[in-house]
Coordinates of C-alpha atoms in Angstrom, one line a residue:
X3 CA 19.6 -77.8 147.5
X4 CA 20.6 -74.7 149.3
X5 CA 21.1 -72.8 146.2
X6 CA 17.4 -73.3 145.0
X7 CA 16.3 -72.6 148.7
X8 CA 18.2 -68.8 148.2
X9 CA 16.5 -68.9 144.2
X10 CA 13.2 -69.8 145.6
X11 CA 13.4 -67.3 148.7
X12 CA 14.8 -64.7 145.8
X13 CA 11.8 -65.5 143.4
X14 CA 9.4 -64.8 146.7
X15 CA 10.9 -61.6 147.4
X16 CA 10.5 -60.6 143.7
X17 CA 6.7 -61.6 143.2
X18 CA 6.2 -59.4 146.7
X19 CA 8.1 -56.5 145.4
X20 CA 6.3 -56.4 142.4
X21 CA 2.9 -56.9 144.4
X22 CA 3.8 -54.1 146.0
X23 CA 5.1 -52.0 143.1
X24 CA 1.9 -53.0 141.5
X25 CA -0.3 -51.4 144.3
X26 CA 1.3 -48.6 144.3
X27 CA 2.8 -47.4 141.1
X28 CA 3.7 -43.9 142.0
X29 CA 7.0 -43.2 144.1
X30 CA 7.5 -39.6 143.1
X31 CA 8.6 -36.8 145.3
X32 CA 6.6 -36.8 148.5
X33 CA 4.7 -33.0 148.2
X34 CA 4.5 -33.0 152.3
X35 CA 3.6 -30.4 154.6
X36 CA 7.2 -30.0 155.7
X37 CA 8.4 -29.2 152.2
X38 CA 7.0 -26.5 149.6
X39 CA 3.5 -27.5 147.6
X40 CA 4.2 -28.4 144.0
X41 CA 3.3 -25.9 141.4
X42 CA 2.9 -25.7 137.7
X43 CA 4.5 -22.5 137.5
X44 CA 4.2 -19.4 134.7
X45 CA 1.9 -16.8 136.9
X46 CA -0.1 -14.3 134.7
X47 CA -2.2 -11.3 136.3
X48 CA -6.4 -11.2 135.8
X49 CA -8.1 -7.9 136.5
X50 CA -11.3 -9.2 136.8
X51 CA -10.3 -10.9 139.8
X52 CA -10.0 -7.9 141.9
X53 CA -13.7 -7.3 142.6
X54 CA -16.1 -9.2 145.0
X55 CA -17.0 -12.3 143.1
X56 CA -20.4 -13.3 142.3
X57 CA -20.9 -16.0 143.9
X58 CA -17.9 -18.1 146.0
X59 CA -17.9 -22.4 146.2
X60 CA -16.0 -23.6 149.1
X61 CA -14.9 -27.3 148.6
X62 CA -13.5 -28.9 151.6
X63 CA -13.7 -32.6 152.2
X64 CA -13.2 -35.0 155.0
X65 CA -13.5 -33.1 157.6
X66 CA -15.2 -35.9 160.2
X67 CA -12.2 -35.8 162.7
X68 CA -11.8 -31.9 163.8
X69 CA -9.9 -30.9 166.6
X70 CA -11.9 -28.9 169.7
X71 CA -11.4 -25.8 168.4
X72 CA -10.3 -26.6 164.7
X73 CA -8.3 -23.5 162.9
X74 CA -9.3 -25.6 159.4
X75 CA -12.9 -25.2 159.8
X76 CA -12.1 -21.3 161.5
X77 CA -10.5 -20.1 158.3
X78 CA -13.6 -21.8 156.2
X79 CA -15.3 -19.6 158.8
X80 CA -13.4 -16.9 157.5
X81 CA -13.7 -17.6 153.7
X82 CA -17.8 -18.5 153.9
X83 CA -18.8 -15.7 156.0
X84 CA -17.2 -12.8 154.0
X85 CA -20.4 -13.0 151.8
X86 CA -22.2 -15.7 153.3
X87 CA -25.4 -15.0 150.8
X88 CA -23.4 -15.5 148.1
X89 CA -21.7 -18.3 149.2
X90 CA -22.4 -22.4 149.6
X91 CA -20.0 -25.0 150.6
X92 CA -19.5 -28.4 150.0
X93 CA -18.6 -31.3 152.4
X94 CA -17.2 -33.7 150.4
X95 CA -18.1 -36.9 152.4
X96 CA -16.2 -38.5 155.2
X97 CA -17.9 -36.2 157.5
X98 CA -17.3 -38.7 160.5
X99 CA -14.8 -40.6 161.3
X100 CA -14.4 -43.3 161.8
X101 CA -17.5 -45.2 160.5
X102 CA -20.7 -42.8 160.4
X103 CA -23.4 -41.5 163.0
X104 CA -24.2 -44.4 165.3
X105 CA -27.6 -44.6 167.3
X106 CA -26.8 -44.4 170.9
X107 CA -24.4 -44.3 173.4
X108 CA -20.8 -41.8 173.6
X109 CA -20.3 -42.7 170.3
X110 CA -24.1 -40.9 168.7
X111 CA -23.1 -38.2 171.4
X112 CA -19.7 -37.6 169.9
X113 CA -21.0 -37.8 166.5
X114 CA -23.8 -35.0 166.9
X115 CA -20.9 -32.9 168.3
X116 CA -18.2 -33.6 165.4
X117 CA -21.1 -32.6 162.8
X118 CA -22.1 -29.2 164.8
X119 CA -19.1 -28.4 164.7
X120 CA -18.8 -28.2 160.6
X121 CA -22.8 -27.3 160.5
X122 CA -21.9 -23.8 162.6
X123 CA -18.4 -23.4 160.8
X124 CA -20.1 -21.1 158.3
X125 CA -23.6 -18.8 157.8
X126 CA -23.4 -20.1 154.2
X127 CA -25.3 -22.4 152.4
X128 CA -24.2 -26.2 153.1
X129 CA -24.3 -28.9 150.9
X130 CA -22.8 -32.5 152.9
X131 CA -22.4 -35.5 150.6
X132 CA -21.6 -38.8 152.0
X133 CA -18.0 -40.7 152.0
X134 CA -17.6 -44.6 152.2
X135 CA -16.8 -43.9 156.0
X136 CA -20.2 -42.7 156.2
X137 CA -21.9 -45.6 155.5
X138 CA -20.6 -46.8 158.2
X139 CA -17.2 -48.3 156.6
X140 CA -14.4 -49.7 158.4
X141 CA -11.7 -52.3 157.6
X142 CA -13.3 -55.1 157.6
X143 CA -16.9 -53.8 157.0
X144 CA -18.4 -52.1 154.0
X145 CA -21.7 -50.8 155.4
X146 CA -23.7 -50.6 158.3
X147 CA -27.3 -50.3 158.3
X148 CA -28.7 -47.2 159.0
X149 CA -25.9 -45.3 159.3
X150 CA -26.3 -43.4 156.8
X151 CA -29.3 -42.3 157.0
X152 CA -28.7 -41.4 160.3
X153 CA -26.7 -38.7 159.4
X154 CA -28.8 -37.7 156.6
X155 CA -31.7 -37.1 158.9
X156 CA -29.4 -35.0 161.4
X157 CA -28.0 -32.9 159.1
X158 CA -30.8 -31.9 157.1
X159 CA -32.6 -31.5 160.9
X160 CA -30.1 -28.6 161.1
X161 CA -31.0 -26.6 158.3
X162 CA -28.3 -28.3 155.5
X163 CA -28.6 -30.2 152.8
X164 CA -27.6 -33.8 152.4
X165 CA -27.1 -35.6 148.8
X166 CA -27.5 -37.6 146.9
X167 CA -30.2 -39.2 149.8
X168 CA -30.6 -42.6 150.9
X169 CA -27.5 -44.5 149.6
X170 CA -28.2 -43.8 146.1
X171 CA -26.1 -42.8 143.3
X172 CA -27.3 -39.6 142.2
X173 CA -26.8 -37.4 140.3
X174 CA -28.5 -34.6 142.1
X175 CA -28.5 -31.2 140.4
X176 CA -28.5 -28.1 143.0
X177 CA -29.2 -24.9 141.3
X178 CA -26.6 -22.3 143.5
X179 CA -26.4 -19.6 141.0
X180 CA -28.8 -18.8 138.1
X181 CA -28.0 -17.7 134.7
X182 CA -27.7 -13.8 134.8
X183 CA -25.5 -10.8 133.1
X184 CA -22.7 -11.4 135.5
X185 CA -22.2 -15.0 134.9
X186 CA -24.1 -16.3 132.0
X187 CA -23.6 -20.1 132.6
X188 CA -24.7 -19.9 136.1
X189 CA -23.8 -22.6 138.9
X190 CA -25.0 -25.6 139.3
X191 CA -23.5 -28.3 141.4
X192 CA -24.1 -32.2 140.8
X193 CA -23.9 -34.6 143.5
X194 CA -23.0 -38.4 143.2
X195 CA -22.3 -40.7 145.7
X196 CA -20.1 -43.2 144.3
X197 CA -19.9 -45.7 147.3
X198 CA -23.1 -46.7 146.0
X199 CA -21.3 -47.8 142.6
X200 CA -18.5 -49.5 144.8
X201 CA -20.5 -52.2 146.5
X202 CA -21.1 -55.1 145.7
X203 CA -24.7 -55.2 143.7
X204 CA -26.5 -57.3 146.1
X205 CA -25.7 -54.8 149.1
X206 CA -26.6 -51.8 147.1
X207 CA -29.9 -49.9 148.4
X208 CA -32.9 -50.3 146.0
X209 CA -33.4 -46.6 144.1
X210 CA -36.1 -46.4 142.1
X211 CA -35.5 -46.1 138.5
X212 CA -31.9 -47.2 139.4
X213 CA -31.4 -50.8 139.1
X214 CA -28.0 -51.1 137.6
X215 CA -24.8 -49.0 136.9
X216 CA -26.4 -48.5 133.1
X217 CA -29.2 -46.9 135.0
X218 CA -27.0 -44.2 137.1
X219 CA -25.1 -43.8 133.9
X220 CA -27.9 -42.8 131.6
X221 CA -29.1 -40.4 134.2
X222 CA -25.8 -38.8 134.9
X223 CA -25.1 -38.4 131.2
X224 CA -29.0 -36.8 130.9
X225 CA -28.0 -34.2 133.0
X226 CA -24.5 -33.1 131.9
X227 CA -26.6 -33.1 128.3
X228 CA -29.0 -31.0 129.4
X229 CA -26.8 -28.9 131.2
X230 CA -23.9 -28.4 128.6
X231 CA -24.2 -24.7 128.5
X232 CA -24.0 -24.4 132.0
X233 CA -21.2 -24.3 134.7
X234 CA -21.5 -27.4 136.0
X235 CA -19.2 -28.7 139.2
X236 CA -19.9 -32.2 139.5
X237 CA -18.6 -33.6 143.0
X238 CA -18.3 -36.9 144.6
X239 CA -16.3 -38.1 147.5
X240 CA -14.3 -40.4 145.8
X241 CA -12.0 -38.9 142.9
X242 CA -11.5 -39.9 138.9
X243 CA -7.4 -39.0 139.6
X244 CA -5.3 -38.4 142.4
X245 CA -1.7 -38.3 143.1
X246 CA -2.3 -39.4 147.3
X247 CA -2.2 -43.0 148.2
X248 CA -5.5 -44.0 147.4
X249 CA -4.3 -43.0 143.8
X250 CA -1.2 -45.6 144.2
X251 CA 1.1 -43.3 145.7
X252 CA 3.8 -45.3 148.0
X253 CA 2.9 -45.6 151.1
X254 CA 6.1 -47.4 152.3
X255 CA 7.4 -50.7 150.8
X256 CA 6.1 -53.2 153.7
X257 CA 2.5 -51.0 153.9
X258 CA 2.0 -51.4 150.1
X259 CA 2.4 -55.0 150.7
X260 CA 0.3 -55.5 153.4
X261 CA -2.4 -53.5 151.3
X262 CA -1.8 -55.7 148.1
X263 CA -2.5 -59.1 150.2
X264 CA -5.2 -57.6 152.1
X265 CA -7.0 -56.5 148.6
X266 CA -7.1 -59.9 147.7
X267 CA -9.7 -60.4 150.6
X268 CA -11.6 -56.9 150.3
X269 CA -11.2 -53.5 149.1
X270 CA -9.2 -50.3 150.5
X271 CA -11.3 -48.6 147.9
X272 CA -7.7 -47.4 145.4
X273 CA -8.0 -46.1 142.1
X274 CA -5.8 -49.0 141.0
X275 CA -8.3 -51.7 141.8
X276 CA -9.5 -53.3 139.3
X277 CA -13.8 -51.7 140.4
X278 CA -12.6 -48.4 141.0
X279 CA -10.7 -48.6 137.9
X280 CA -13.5 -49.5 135.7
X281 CA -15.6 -46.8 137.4
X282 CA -13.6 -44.2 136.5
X283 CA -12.8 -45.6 132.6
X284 CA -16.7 -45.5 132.7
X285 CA -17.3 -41.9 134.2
X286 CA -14.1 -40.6 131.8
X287 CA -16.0 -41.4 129.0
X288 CA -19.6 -39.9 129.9
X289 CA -17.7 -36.7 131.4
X290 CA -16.1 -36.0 127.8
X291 CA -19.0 -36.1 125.9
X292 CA -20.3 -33.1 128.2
X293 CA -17.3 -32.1 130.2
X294 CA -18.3 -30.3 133.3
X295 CA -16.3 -27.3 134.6
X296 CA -15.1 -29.1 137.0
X297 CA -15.0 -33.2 138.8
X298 CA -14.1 -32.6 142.4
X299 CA -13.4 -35.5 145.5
X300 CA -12.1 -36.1 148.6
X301 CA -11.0 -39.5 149.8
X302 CA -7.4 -38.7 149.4
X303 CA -5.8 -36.1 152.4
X304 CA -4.6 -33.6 150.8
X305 CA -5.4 -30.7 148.0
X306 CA -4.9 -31.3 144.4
X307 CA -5.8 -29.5 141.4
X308 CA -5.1 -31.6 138.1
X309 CA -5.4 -30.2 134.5
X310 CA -9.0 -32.2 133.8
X311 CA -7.9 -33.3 129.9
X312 CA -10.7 -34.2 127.4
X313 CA -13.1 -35.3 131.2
X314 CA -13.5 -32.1 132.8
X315 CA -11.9 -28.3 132.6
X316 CA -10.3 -29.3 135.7
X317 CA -9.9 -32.2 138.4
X318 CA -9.7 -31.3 141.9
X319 CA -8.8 -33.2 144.9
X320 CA -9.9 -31.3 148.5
X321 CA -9.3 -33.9 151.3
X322 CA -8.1 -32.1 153.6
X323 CA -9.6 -30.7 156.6
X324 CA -8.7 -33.0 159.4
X325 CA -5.6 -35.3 158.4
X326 CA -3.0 -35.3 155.6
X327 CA -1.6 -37.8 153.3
X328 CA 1.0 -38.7 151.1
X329 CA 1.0 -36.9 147.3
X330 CA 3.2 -36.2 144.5
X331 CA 2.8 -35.1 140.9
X332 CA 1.1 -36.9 138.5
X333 CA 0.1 -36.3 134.7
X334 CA -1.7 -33.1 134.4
X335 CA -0.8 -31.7 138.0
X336 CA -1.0 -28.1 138.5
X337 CA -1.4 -27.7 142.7
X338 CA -0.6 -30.8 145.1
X339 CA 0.3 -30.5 148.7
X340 CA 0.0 -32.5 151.8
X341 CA -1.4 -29.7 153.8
X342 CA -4.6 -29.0 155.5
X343 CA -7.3 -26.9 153.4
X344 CA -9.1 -26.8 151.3
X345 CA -10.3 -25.7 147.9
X346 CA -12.4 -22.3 146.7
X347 CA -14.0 -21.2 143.3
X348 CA -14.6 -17.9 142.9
X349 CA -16.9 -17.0 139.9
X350 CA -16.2 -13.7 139.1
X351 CA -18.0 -11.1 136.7
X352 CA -15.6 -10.4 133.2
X353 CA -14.6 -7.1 131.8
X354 CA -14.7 -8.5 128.0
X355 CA -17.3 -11.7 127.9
X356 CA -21.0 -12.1 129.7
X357 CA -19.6 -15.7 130.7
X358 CA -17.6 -14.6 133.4
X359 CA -13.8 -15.5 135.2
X360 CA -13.3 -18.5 137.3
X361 CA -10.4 -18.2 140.0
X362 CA -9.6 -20.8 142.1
X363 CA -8.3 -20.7 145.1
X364 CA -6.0 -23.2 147.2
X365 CA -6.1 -22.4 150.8
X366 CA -4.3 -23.8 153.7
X367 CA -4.4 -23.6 157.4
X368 CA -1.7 -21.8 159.1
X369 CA -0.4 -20.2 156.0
X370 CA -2.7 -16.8 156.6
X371 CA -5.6 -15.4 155.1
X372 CA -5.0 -15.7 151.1
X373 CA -4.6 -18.4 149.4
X374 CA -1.4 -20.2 148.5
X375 CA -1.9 -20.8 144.7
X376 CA -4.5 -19.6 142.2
X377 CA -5.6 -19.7 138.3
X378 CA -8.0 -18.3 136.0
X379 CA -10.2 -19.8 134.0
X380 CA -11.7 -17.5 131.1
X381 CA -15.4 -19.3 130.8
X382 CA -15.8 -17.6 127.9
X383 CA -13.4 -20.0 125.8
X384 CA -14.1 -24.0 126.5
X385 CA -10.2 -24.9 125.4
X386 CA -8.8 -22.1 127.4
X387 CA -5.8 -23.7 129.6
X388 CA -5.9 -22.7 133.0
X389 CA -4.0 -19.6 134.3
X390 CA -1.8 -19.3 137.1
X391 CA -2.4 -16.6 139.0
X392 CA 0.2 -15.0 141.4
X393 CA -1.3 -15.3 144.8
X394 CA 0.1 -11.6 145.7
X395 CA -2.8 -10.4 143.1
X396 CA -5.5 -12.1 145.2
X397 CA -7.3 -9.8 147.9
X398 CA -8.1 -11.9 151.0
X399 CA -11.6 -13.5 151.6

């Protein structure tokens, strides 16, 4: 009897470790704040890089819980405002913690204040997208009514743009930079909000000419189509890869296993779950037919850039701005870093092809003015791999 008590009690503990394990299936090293970033290393020098670029994308994402007087959203200050007409920034959803602009009370009060404060971080043009905490998510509720459109209506009162609008899926093109001499593909910047895709269908908000997934699909693939010689950036609070915890990344043994039991109830919104995972296998294959320059998220806390494969030139993760998470390297990693941030491209004008130089820039508070890694990406040349660039080569902002 007592030795198939200790089997049975061994056979529990076995099916709970590998509930776990299964929840989060990535226990690499722990890229911290505390330790150095991890880097995909082999640094080459760019010329081009050294001149003012043509126009500048700052991507910086959950930043709805900023400190009074936040030295995150100061140094986006710093980078947006050195050429603020040439410049637009994106707030990659999550831009109030912790669920979304409520109507009255302290907590509408603080809410206006915490969205001020990212609004007047920056002369540059603006560009908010929503995040699942947005819409008014918290742990045991999915939405809120309202919500969201409460912040929609507050920031664009402010002279920003909000999109997509309305709890709908997108995509919305925004034209920031037009074809010319100096960058022949231009910029244009697609915005998706993939919450909408999370739900459940009978919660979803009713979008005209958007009754299904099919529906947002066909439209999404219409524009990459229709915009395949153009630089495209499509962004989206929540990411198609990720090395943080909402990517399966450990978050302790006995956490993991609380998260795997509480899944079985409702959703913590992770890559590995079973929705999410489908809506990325989904988006993979209608990014590769058109793969945009880059597919960029927040959701996870912490900054990421990932080799983007046959989906994307390159797949970054900007999360950043407020809190930090958990991440280590995954397949494809060529930047990843608990640290506060966030994320810049900087499209600059080429010596040797109209198409122009991409450099991106990872940029971290505390760590002063230039950025702590950067690559090239020749435009010219589709299958051109990213190159490293030594930081040292990189004037500051």
């Amino acid at each position: 009897m007592a030795r198939r008590f200790a089997m049975a009690i061994a056979a529990a503990g076995c099916a709970l470790a590998g509930l776990a394990c299964w929840r989060a299936p990535l226990r690499g090293i722990d890229f911290g704040s505390d330790r150095d970033p991890f880097r995909n290393e082999g640094h080459v020098d760019a010329d081009e890089i050294r001149s003012d670029p043509v126009y500048r994308l700052v991507l910086i994402g959950d930043a709805g819980e900023p400190a009074r007087d936040d030295a995150t959203l100061a140094l986006l200050g710093e980078w947006s405002n050195a050429h603020p007409k040439r410049t637009g920034v994106v707030f990659l959803g999550d831009n109030l913690y912790p669920a979304g602009l409520q109507y009255t009370g302290s907590a509408r009060a603080r809410g206006e204040a915490v969205l001020l404060q990212q609004i007047r971080a920056t002369r540059a043009r603006e560009l908010f997208i929503p995040g699942n905490h947005d819409w008014g998510w918290t742990t045991f509720q999915r939405s809120s009514r309202g919500v969201l459109l409460n912040q929609q209506v507050f920031v664009e009162s402010h002279g920003a743009t909000f999109a997509p609008k309305h709890g709908c899926p997108g995509p919305v093109a925004v034209e920031l930079l037009r074809t010319s001499k100096a960058v022949a593909g231009g910029l244009t910047v697609l915005a998706l909000d993939l919450n909408w895709w999370l739900l459940p269908e009978a919660e979803r908000p009713v979008c005209e000419g958007i009754a299904s997934t099919d529906d947002f699909i066909t439209r999404l693939r219409d524009e990459l189509q229709q915009r395949r010689a153009e630089n495209v950036v499509v962004v989206a609070h929540h990411p198609i890869r990720s090395g943080g915890p909402h990517g399966g990344y450990t978050r302790g043994f006995w956490t993991d296993l609380g998260v795997s039991l509480y899944y079985r109830a409702y959703s913590v919104q992770d890559l590995v779950e079973p929705h999410y995972e489908e809506m990325v296998k989904v988006l993979g294959k209608v990014l590769a037919e058109n793969p945009p320059l880059a597919m960029v998220g927040g959701h996870d806390h912490s900054l990421q850039i990932i080799d983007g494969g046959s989906e994307a030139r390159l797949v970054v993760v900007s999360g950043a701005a407020s809190n930090v998470t958990g991440v280590t390297s995954i397949d494809g990693t060529l930047f990843a870093h608990a640290h506060k941030g966030f994320v810049v491209f900087d499209f600059h004008r080429a010596k040797k092809n109209r198409d122009g130089v991409l450099l991106v820039n990872v940029v971290e508070t505390g760590r002063g003015k230039k950025p702590v890694f950067s690559l090239a990406l020749d435009l010219a040349h589709e299958k051109a791999p990213p190159q490293p660039v030594s930081p040292k080569k990189v004037p500051a902002p």
